[in-house]
Amino acid sequence: MCGIVGVLGRHEVAPLIVEALKRLEYRGYDSAGIATINKGQLDRRRAVGKLVNLSDLLVHDPLPGKAGIGHTRWATHGAPSVANAHPHRAGPVTVVHNGIIENFRELRDELATKGIRFETETDTETVVLLARYFMQEGASPSEAAERTIARLEGAFALCFLFEGEDDLMIAARKGSPLAIGHGDGEMFVGSDAIALAPLTNRITYLEEGDRAIITRESIEIFDANNRPANREIRMIEIGAAQVNKAGHKHFMAKEIAEQPTVVGEALGYYLRGNIINITTEVIDFTSFDRITMVACGTAYYACLTAKYWFERLAGIPVDVDVASEFRYREPPIPDRTLAIFVSQSGETADTLAALRYCAGKATRIVSVINVPESSIARESDVALPILAGIEVGVASTKAFTCQLTVLLLMALRAAQARGHLSKKALANHLEDLRHLPGLLSHALTIGPATEEVARRLAKAQDVLFLGRGTMYPLALEGALKLKEISYIHAEGYASGELKHGPIALIDEKVPVVVMAPRDDLFEKTVSNMQEVMARGGKMLLISDAKGAKEAGEGMWERLIMPETPALIAPIIYAIPAQLLAYHTAIAKGTDVDQPRNLAKSVTVE
């Protein structure tokens, strides 16, 4: 959500900042802007919409300077407009900001009593006005930034630039990530190391509450207590940070296609023969009586799926919570509780807040993440990487299947440690897992058939998804994917709940998608399908060949999946959910990679 780039360089920075911002487009945004210092003078350019609009503006109205900051904004306070776009400026101060200033109204009221007027609807404007006020009172730029930051409440990442100071940048983070890049006589700031990868491979991650005073030759960091702090310089793999579509039309298509490879890499990382590489020293599953799992969005559905695995395989009771609700209900955390937090970015604000609520209460805090240097990873006792690689598409695909894979391995390891699985049963399950990349590749071959179905599905205004057992979370995920990128209203339900309300929606205009491998629950699912068809409903069955045959006639459409062991079926059936959403969005002409109103990394509550 939003993107920050700052450069103290030796060359013209506007082109560098635009290119860096392009690498942050996946985070979601609705306006963009740049500010630079040139011969001591501060100037800026801003535009609504995609970065190409800002690039066009810079062609006709260049922005010279070797020091600058840039931003892609995802609107929170105030509609997308040039006036509300970042960078914000007040006199000699300009700032870019990710996050939300929660006490901005109080600050606005205070500034208004001093006769200070506002020009935007944003919370960010209070930051530059407050800093300008402190400078008018005699504070230096560094002092003004320090005093301003001390007054702010909420979650934020900030980067300040000051007129007349072409070798000074102030950066700060609280609840929103920020990284400092080290160059040769140059320094960089980014909300994501991906943005800085072409510029440097030496990165310092600011920690919670840090403030940094940056020049081209030095960086001073102060912690939340305003004490000097040393933060490690880490080397990042520039090759791993490259972002391209690799010949695909969309990042989402590329990431769907990558799933056999990345799931195989995750399996290779965690499996050594029949040994799951999660040792007792890392997580001792015999020391827990209960598991609490917390996540948002697609990661939440991964947790719902894992609940079935942990309870069925290992006999451990599992609670699953939406992160945005978890801490506000102040749940008791009993002794001997394992808390698991799942997040692709590792920066999800609600999930991070939930983790902090559990700190000191849960016996062990484990995160399942895709970004090992993220805040959630750093604040966990154990961080288990999913190894999905960079995921750019807003609608998560390969991260979801990698999350499921790692969570299943955890459940199997827990079952083994607690004596719930024999060596033979474990070996059989692991053999099934080794076939997972091949089954995913097989599942991807339904793409052309899915495309045909999607053209018809795109005409619908409402779609229902149904599933039983581990297919229920997949029904929820399928509905989420469809609504995210095609903007069709979709809902997921447990199949058995159909007659408890949703069946009232069934008519010939509402397609019903049923996720139903031929398993122990299949016969019950067929009964639910008959209820739909008896009421004129349009049934799209996603099943294997045996299931499709047994379901009988009367289907609107069928998508035939490979026969799949029940344990890994949720991972395989993620593929048709993703492809159905993708091709439906293509048929409707919507923005697949950057759907409206959504952001990839949600770093505000």
Coordinates of N, CA and C in Angstrom, one line a residue, residues 303-493:
C303 N -5.1 -20.4 6.6 CA -5.2 -20.8 8.0 C -6.5 -21.7 8.2
L304 N -7.6 -21.3 7.6 CA -8.8 -22.1 7.8 C -8.6 -23.5 7.2
T305 N -7.9 -23.7 6.1 CA -7.5 -25.0 5.6 C -6.6 -25.7 6.5
A306 N -5.6 -25.0 7.0 CA -4.6 -25.7 7.9 C -5.3 -26.2 9.2
K307 N -6.4 -25.5 9.6 CA -7.1 -26.0 10.8 C -7.6 -27.4 10.7
Y308 N -8.1 -27.8 9.5 CA -8.5 -29.2 9.2 C -7.3 -30.1 9.4
W309 N -6.1 -29.7 8.8 CA -5.0 -30.5 8.9 C -4.4 -30.7 10.3
F310 N -4.3 -29.6 11.0 CA -3.7 -29.8 12.4 C -4.6 -30.6 13.3
E311 N -5.9 -30.3 13.2 CA -6.9 -31.1 14.1 C -7.0 -32.5 13.7
R312 N -7.1 -32.8 12.4 CA -7.2 -34.2 11.9 C -6.0 -35.0 12.0
L313 N -4.8 -34.4 11.7 CA -3.6 -35.2 11.7 C -2.9 -35.2 13.0
A314 N -2.9 -34.1 13.7 CA -2.1 -34.0 15.0 C -3.0 -33.9 16.2
G315 N -4.3 -33.8 16.1 CA -5.2 -33.8 17.3 C -5.0 -32.5 18.1
I316 N -4.6 -31.4 17.5 CA -4.4 -30.2 18.3 C -5.6 -29.3 18.0
P317 N -6.3 -28.8 19.0 CA -7.4 -27.8 18.8 C -6.8 -26.5 18.2
V318 N -7.5 -26.0 17.2 CA -7.0 -24.8 16.5 C -8.1 -23.7 16.5
D319 N -7.8 -22.5 16.8 CA -8.6 -21.3 16.6 C -8.0 -20.5 15.5
V320 N -8.9 -20.1 14.6 CA -8.5 -19.2 13.5 C -9.2 -17.9 13.6
D321 N -8.4 -16.8 13.5 CA -9.0 -15.5 13.6 C -8.6 -14.6 12.5
V322 N -9.6 -13.7 12.1 CA -9.3 -12.6 11.2 C -8.4 -11.6 12.0
A323 N -7.3 -11.2 11.5 CA -6.4 -10.3 12.3 C -7.0 -9.0 12.7
S324 N -7.9 -8.4 11.9 CA -8.4 -7.1 12.2 C -9.4 -7.2 13.3
E325 N -9.9 -8.4 13.7 CA -10.8 -8.5 14.8 C -10.1 -9.1 16.1
F326 N -9.0 -9.7 15.9 CA -8.4 -10.5 16.9 C -8.1 -9.8 18.2
R327 N -7.3 -8.7 18.1 CA -6.9 -8.1 19.3 C -8.0 -7.2 20.0
Y328 N -9.0 -6.8 19.2 CA -10.0 -6.0 19.8 C -11.0 -6.7 20.6
R329 N -11.1 -8.0 20.4 CA -11.9 -8.8 21.3 C -11.1 -9.3 22.5
E330 N -9.8 -9.0 22.6 CA -9.0 -9.3 23.7 C -9.1 -10.8 24.1
P331 N -8.8 -11.7 23.2 CA -9.0 -13.1 23.5 C -8.0 -13.6 24.5
P332 N -8.4 -14.5 25.4 CA -7.4 -15.1 26.4 C -6.5 -16.0 25.6
I333 N -5.2 -16.0 26.0 CA -4.2 -16.8 25.4 C -3.7 -17.8 26.4
P334 N -4.3 -19.0 26.4 CA -3.9 -20.0 27.5 C -2.5 -20.3 27.4
D335 N -2.0 -20.9 28.6 CA -0.6 -21.4 28.6 C -0.5 -22.5 27.6
R336 N 0.7 -22.8 27.1 CA 1.0 -23.8 26.1 C 0.2 -23.6 24.8
T337 N 0.2 -22.3 24.4 CA -0.4 -22.0 23.1 C 0.6 -21.6 22.1
L338 N 0.5 -22.2 20.9 CA 1.4 -21.8 19.8 C 0.6 -20.9 18.9
A339 N 1.1 -19.7 18.7 CA 0.5 -18.7 17.9 C 1.2 -18.6 16.5
I340 N 0.4 -18.8 15.4 CA 0.9 -18.8 14.1 C 0.3 -17.6 13.3
F341 N 1.2 -16.8 12.7 CA 0.8 -15.6 11.9 C 1.2 -15.8 10.5
V342 N 0.3 -15.7 9.6 CA 0.5 -15.9 8.2 C 0.4 -14.6 7.4
S343 N 1.4 -14.3 6.6 CA 1.3 -13.0 5.8 C 2.3 -13.1 4.6
Q344 N 1.8 -12.8 3.4 CA 2.7 -12.8 2.3 C 3.8 -11.7 2.5
S345 N 3.4 -10.5 2.7 CA 4.4 -9.4 2.8 C 5.1 -9.4 4.1
G346 N 4.5 -9.9 5.1 CA 5.2 -9.8 6.5 C 5.0 -8.4 7.1
E347 N 4.2 -7.5 6.4 CA 4.0 -6.2 6.9 C 2.6 -5.9 7.2
T348 N 1.7 -6.8 7.0 CA 0.2 -6.6 7.2 C 0.0 -6.0 8.5
A349 N -0.6 -4.8 8.6 CA -0.7 -4.0 9.8 C -1.5 -4.8 10.9
D350 N -2.7 -5.3 10.5 CA -3.5 -6.0 11.5 C -2.9 -7.2 12.0
T351 N -2.2 -8.0 11.1 CA -1.5 -9.2 11.5 C -0.4 -8.9 12.5
L352 N 0.4 -7.8 12.2 CA 1.5 -7.4 13.0 C 1.0 -7.0 14.4
A353 N -0.1 -6.3 14.4 CA -0.7 -5.8 15.7 C -1.2 -7.0 16.5
A354 N -1.7 -8.0 15.9 CA -2.2 -9.2 16.5 C -1.0 -10.0 17.1
L355 N 0.1 -10.1 16.3 CA 1.3 -10.7 16.8 C 1.8 -10.0 18.1
R356 N 1.8 -8.7 18.1 CA 2.3 -8.0 19.3 C 1.4 -8.2 20.5
Y357 N 0.1 -8.4 20.2 CA -0.8 -8.7 21.3 C -0.4 -10.0 22.0
C358 N 0.0 -11.0 21.1 CA 0.3 -12.3 21.6 C 1.7 -12.4 22.3
A359 N 2.6 -11.4 22.0 CA 3.9 -11.4 22.5 C 3.9 -11.4 24.1
G360 N 4.6 -12.4 24.7 CA 4.6 -12.5 26.1 C 3.4 -13.3 26.7
K361 N 2.4 -13.6 25.8 CA 1.3 -14.5 26.2 C 1.4 -15.9 25.7
A362 N 1.6 -16.0 24.4 CA 1.8 -17.3 23.7 C 3.1 -17.9 24.1
T363 N 3.1 -19.2 24.2 CA 4.4 -19.9 24.5 C 5.4 -19.7 23.4
R364 N 4.9 -19.7 22.1 CA 5.8 -19.6 21.0 C 5.1 -18.9 19.9
I365 N 5.8 -17.9 19.2 CA 5.2 -17.2 18.1 C 5.9 -17.6 16.8
V366 N 5.2 -18.1 15.9 CA 5.7 -18.5 14.6 C 5.1 -17.8 13.5
S367 N 5.8 -17.3 12.5 CA 5.3 -16.7 11.3 C 5.6 -17.5 10.1
V368 N 4.6 -17.5 9.2 CA 4.7 -18.1 7.9 C 4.7 -17.0 6.9
I369 N 5.8 -16.7 6.3 CA 6.0 -15.4 5.6 C 6.7 -15.6 4.3
N370 N 6.6 -14.7 3.4 CA 7.3 -14.7 2.1 C 8.5 -13.7 2.1
V371 N 8.6 -12.8 3.0 CA 9.7 -11.8 3.1 C 10.4 -12.0 4.4
P372 N 11.6 -12.7 4.4 CA 12.3 -13.0 5.6 C 12.7 -11.8 6.4
E373 N 12.9 -10.6 5.8 CA 13.4 -9.4 6.5 C 12.2 -8.6 6.9
S374 N 11.0 -9.0 6.8 CA 9.8 -8.2 7.2 C 9.7 -8.1 8.7
S375 N 8.8 -7.1 9.1 CA 8.5 -6.9 10.5 C 8.0 -8.1 11.2
I376 N 7.0 -8.7 10.6 CA 6.4 -9.9 11.2 C 7.5 -11.0 11.4
A377 N 8.3 -11.2 10.4 CA 9.4 -12.2 10.6 C 10.3 -11.9 11.7
R378 N 10.7 -10.6 11.7 CA 11.7 -10.2 12.7 C 11.2 -10.2 14.2
E379 N 9.9 -10.1 14.3 CA 9.3 -10.0 15.6 C 8.8 -11.4 16.1
S380 N 9.0 -12.4 15.3 CA 8.5 -13.8 15.6 C 9.7 -14.5 16.3
D381 N 9.3 -15.5 17.1 CA 10.3 -16.4 17.6 C 10.9 -17.3 16.5
V382 N 10.1 -17.7 15.6 CA 10.5 -18.5 14.5 C 9.8 -18.0 13.2
A383 N 10.5 -17.8 12.1 CA 9.9 -17.3 10.9 C 10.2 -18.4 9.8
L384 N 9.1 -19.0 9.3 CA 9.2 -20.1 8.3 C 8.9 -19.5 6.9
P385 N 9.9 -19.5 6.1 CA 9.7 -18.9 4.7 C 8.9 -19.8 3.8
I386 N 8.1 -19.2 3.0 CA 7.3 -20.0 2.0 C 8.0 -20.1 0.7
L387 N 9.0 -19.2 0.4 CA 9.8 -19.3 -0.7 C 9.0 -19.2 -2.1
A388 N 8.0 -18.3 -2.1 CA 7.2 -18.1 -3.3 C 7.9 -17.2 -4.2
G389 N 8.9 -16.4 -3.8 CA 9.5 -15.4 -4.6 C 8.6 -14.2 -4.7
I390 N 9.0 -13.1 -5.3 CA 8.3 -11.9 -5.4 C 6.9 -12.1 -6.0
E391 N 5.9 -11.7 -5.4 CA 4.5 -11.8 -5.9 C 4.0 -10.4 -6.2
V392 N 3.8 -10.1 -7.4 CA 3.4 -8.7 -7.8 C 1.9 -8.5 -7.9
G393 N 1.2 -9.5 -8.5 CA -0.2 -9.4 -8.7 C -0.9 -9.2 -7.3
V394 N -1.8 -8.2 -7.3 CA -2.5 -8.0 -6.0 C -3.3 -9.2 -5.5
A395 N -3.9 -9.9 -6.4 CA -4.6 -11.1 -6.0 C -3.6 -12.3 -5.8
S396 N -3.4 -12.7 -4.6 CA -2.4 -13.7 -4.3 C -2.7 -15.0 -4.9
T397 N -1.7 -15.6 -5.5 CA -1.8 -16.9 -6.1 C -0.7 -17.9 -5.6
K398 N 0.5 -17.7 -6.1 CA 1.6 -18.6 -5.7 C 1.9 -18.5 -4.2
A399 N 1.7 -17.4 -3.6 CA 1.9 -17.3 -2.2 C 0.9 -18.1 -1.4
F400 N -0.3 -18.2 -1.9 CA -1.3 -19.0 -1.2 C -1.0 -20.5 -1.3
T401 N -0.6 -21.0 -2.4 CA -0.3 -22.4 -2.5 C 1.0 -22.7 -1.7
C402 N 1.9 -21.8 -1.7 CA 3.1 -22.0 -0.9 C 2.8 -22.0 0.6
Q403 N 1.9 -21.1 1.0 CA 1.5 -21.0 2.4 C 0.8 -22.3 2.8
L404 N -0.1 -22.8 1.9 CA -0.7 -24.1 2.2 C 0.3 -25.2 2.3
T405 N 1.3 -25.2 1.5 CA 2.3 -26.3 1.5 C 3.1 -26.3 2.8
V406 N 3.5 -25.1 3.2 CA 4.3 -25.0 4.5 C 3.4 -25.4 5.7
L407 N 2.2 -24.9 5.7 CA 1.3 -25.2 6.8 C 1.0 -26.7 6.9
L408 N 0.9 -27.4 5.7 CA 0.7 -28.8 5.7 C 1.9 -29.6 6.2
L409 N 3.1 -29.1 5.9 CA 4.3 -29.7 6.4 C 4.4 -29.5 7.9
M410 N 4.0 -28.4 8.4 CA 3.9 -28.1 9.9 C 2.9 -29.1 10.5
A411 N 1.8 -29.3 9.9 CA 0.8 -30.2 10.5 C 1.3 -31.6 10.5
L412 N 2.0 -32.1 9.5 CA 2.5 -33.4 9.4 C 3.6 -33.6 10.5
R413 N 4.4 -32.5 10.6 CA 5.5 -32.6 11.6 C 4.9 -32.6 13.0
A414 N 3.9 -31.9 13.3 CA 3.2 -31.9 14.6 C 2.6 -33.3 14.8
A415 N 2.0 -33.9 13.8 CA 1.4 -35.2 14.0 C 2.5 -36.2 14.3
Q416 N 3.6 -36.1 13.6 CA 4.7 -37.0 13.9 C 5.3 -36.9 15.3
A417 N 5.5 -35.6 15.7 CA 6.1 -35.3 17.0 C 5.1 -35.8 18.1
R418 N 3.8 -35.7 17.9 CA 2.9 -36.1 19.0 C 2.4 -37.5 18.9
G419 N 3.1 -38.3 18.0 CA 2.8 -39.7 17.9 C 1.5 -40.1 17.3
H420 N 0.9 -39.2 16.4 CA -0.4 -39.4 15.8 C -0.2 -40.0 14.4
L421 N 1.0 -40.2 13.9 CA 1.3 -40.7 12.6 C 2.4 -41.8 12.7
S422 N 2.1 -42.9 12.1 CA 3.2 -43.9 12.0 C 4.2 -43.5 11.0
K423 N 5.3 -44.2 11.0 CA 6.4 -43.9 10.0 C 5.8 -44.2 8.6
K424 N 5.1 -45.2 8.5 CA 4.5 -45.6 7.2 C 3.5 -44.6 6.7
A425 N 2.6 -44.1 7.6 CA 1.6 -43.1 7.2 C 2.3 -41.8 6.8
L426 N 3.3 -41.4 7.6 CA 4.0 -40.2 7.2 C 4.7 -40.3 5.9
A427 N 5.4 -41.4 5.7 CA 6.1 -41.7 4.4 C 5.1 -41.6 3.2
N428 N 3.9 -42.1 3.4 CA 2.9 -42.1 2.3 C 2.4 -40.7 2.0
H429 N 2.2 -39.9 3.1 CA 1.8 -38.5 2.9 C 2.9 -37.7 2.2
L430 N 4.2 -37.9 2.6 CA 5.3 -37.2 2.0 C 5.4 -37.6 0.6
E431 N 5.2 -38.9 0.2 CA 5.2 -39.3 -1.2 C 4.2 -38.5 -2.0
D432 N 3.0 -38.4 -1.4 CA 1.9 -37.6 -2.1 C 2.4 -36.2 -2.3
L433 N 3.1 -35.6 -1.3 CA 3.6 -34.2 -1.4 C 4.6 -34.1 -2.5
R434 N 5.4 -35.1 -2.7 CA 6.4 -35.1 -3.8 C 5.8 -35.0 -5.2
H435 N 4.6 -35.5 -5.3 CA 3.9 -35.5 -6.6 C 3.2 -34.1 -6.8
L436 N 3.2 -33.3 -5.7 CA 2.4 -32.0 -5.8 C 2.8 -31.2 -7.0
P437 N 4.1 -30.9 -7.2 CA 4.5 -30.0 -8.4 C 3.9 -30.6 -9.7
G438 N 4.0 -31.9 -9.9 CA 3.5 -32.5 -11.1 C 2.0 -32.4 -11.2
L439 N 1.3 -32.6 -10.1 CA -0.2 -32.4 -10.1 C -0.6 -31.0 -10.4
L440 N 0.2 -30.0 -9.9 CA -0.1 -28.6 -10.1 C 0.1 -28.3 -11.6
S441 N 1.1 -28.9 -12.2 CA 1.3 -28.7 -13.7 C 0.2 -29.3 -14.4
H442 N -0.3 -30.5 -14.0 CA -1.4 -31.1 -14.7 C -2.7 -30.2 -14.5
A443 N -2.9 -29.7 -13.3 CA -4.0 -28.8 -13.1 C -4.0 -27.6 -14.0
L444 N -2.9 -27.1 -14.3 CA -2.7 -25.9 -15.1 C -3.2 -26.1 -16.6
T445 N -3.3 -27.4 -17.0 CA -3.7 -27.7 -18.3 C -5.2 -27.4 -18.5
I446 N -6.0 -27.1 -17.5 CA -7.4 -26.8 -17.7 C -7.6 -25.4 -18.1
G447 N -6.5 -24.6 -18.3 CA -6.6 -23.2 -18.6 C -7.5 -22.9 -19.8
P448 N -7.3 -23.6 -21.0 CA -8.2 -23.3 -22.1 C -9.7 -23.6 -21.8
A449 N -9.9 -24.7 -21.1 CA -11.3 -25.0 -20.8 C -11.9 -23.9 -19.8
T450 N -11.1 -23.5 -18.9 CA -11.5 -22.5 -17.9 C -11.8 -21.2 -18.7
E451 N -11.0 -20.9 -19.7 CA -11.2 -19.6 -20.4 C -12.6 -19.6 -21.1
E452 N -13.0 -20.8 -21.6 CA -14.3 -20.9 -22.3 C -15.4 -20.7 -21.3
V453 N -15.3 -21.3 -20.1 CA -16.3 -21.2 -19.1 C -16.4 -19.7 -18.6
A454 N -15.2 -19.1 -18.5 CA -15.1 -17.7 -17.9 C -15.9 -16.7 -18.8
R455 N -15.9 -16.9 -20.1 CA -16.6 -16.0 -21.0 C -18.1 -16.0 -20.7
R456 N -18.6 -17.1 -20.3 CA -20.0 -17.2 -19.9 C -20.2 -16.7 -18.5
L457 N -19.3 -17.0 -17.6 CA -19.4 -16.5 -16.2 C -19.3 -15.0 -16.1
A458 N -18.6 -14.4 -17.0 CA -18.4 -13.0 -17.0 C -19.7 -12.2 -17.2
K459 N -20.8 -12.9 -17.6 CA -22.0 -12.2 -17.8 C -22.9 -12.2 -16.5
A460 N -22.4 -12.9 -15.5 CA -23.2 -13.0 -14.3 C -22.9 -11.7 -13.4
Q461 N -23.9 -11.4 -12.6 CA -23.7 -10.4 -11.6 C -23.5 -10.9 -10.2
D462 N -23.9 -12.2 -10.0 CA -23.7 -12.8 -8.7 C -23.3 -14.3 -8.9
V463 N -22.3 -14.7 -8.1 CA -21.8 -16.1 -8.2 C -21.7 -16.7 -6.8
L464 N -22.1 -17.9 -6.6 CA -21.9 -18.6 -5.3 C -20.9 -19.7 -5.5
F465 N -20.0 -19.9 -4.5 CA -19.0 -21.0 -4.5 C -19.4 -21.9 -3.3
L466 N -19.4 -23.2 -3.5 CA -19.7 -24.1 -2.4 C -18.5 -25.1 -2.3
G467 N -18.3 -25.6 -1.0 CA -17.3 -26.7 -0.8 C -17.6 -27.3 0.6
R468 N -17.1 -28.5 0.7 CA -17.2 -29.2 2.0 C -15.8 -29.6 2.5
G469 N -15.7 -29.7 3.8 CA -14.4 -30.0 4.4 C -13.3 -29.0 4.0
T470 N -12.2 -29.5 3.6 CA -11.1 -28.5 3.2 C -11.4 -27.8 1.9
M471 N -12.5 -28.2 1.2 CA -12.9 -27.4 0.0 C -13.7 -26.2 0.4
Y472 N -14.2 -26.1 1.7 CA -15.0 -24.9 2.1 C -14.1 -23.7 2.1
P473 N -12.9 -23.7 2.7 CA -12.0 -22.5 2.6 C -11.6 -22.2 1.1
L474 N -11.5 -23.3 0.3 CA -11.3 -23.0 -1.1 C -12.4 -22.3 -1.8
A475 N -13.6 -22.6 -1.4 CA -14.8 -21.9 -1.9 C -14.7 -20.5 -1.5
L476 N -14.4 -20.2 -0.3 CA -14.2 -18.8 0.2 C -13.1 -18.1 -0.7
E477 N -12.0 -18.8 -0.9 CA -10.9 -18.2 -1.7 C -11.3 -18.0 -3.1
G478 N -12.0 -19.0 -3.7 CA -12.5 -18.8 -5.1 C -13.4 -17.6 -5.2
A479 N -14.3 -17.4 -4.3 CA -15.2 -16.2 -4.3 C -14.4 -14.9 -4.1
L480 N -13.4 -14.9 -3.3 CA -12.6 -13.7 -3.1 C -11.8 -13.4 -4.3
K481 N -11.2 -14.4 -5.0 CA -10.4 -14.1 -6.2 C -11.3 -13.5 -7.3
L482 N -12.5 -14.1 -7.4 CA -13.4 -13.6 -8.5 C -13.9 -12.1 -8.2
K483 N -14.2 -11.8 -7.0 CA -14.7 -10.5 -6.7 C -13.5 -9.5 -6.8
E484 N -12.3 -9.9 -6.4 CA -11.1 -9.0 -6.4 C -10.8 -8.5 -7.7
I485 N -10.8 -9.3 -8.7 CA -10.3 -8.9 -10.0 C -11.3 -8.8 -11.1
S486 N -12.5 -9.4 -11.0 CA -13.5 -9.2 -12.0 C -14.6 -8.3 -11.6
Y487 N -14.7 -7.9 -10.3 CA -15.7 -7.1 -9.7 C -17.1 -7.7 -9.7
I488 N -17.2 -9.0 -9.9 CA -18.5 -9.7 -9.8 C -18.7 -10.0 -8.4
H489 N -19.9 -9.8 -7.9 CA -20.2 -10.1 -6.5 C -20.2 -11.7 -6.4
A490 N -19.4 -12.2 -5.4 CA -19.3 -13.6 -5.2 C -19.2 -13.9 -3.7
E491 N -19.8 -15.0 -3.3 CA -19.8 -15.4 -2.0 C -19.4 -16.9 -1.9
G492 N -18.7 -17.3 -0.9 CA -18.4 -18.7 -0.6 C -19.1 -19.3 0.6
Y493 N -19.6 -20.5 0.5 CA -20.4 -21.1 1.6 C -19.9 -22.5 1.8

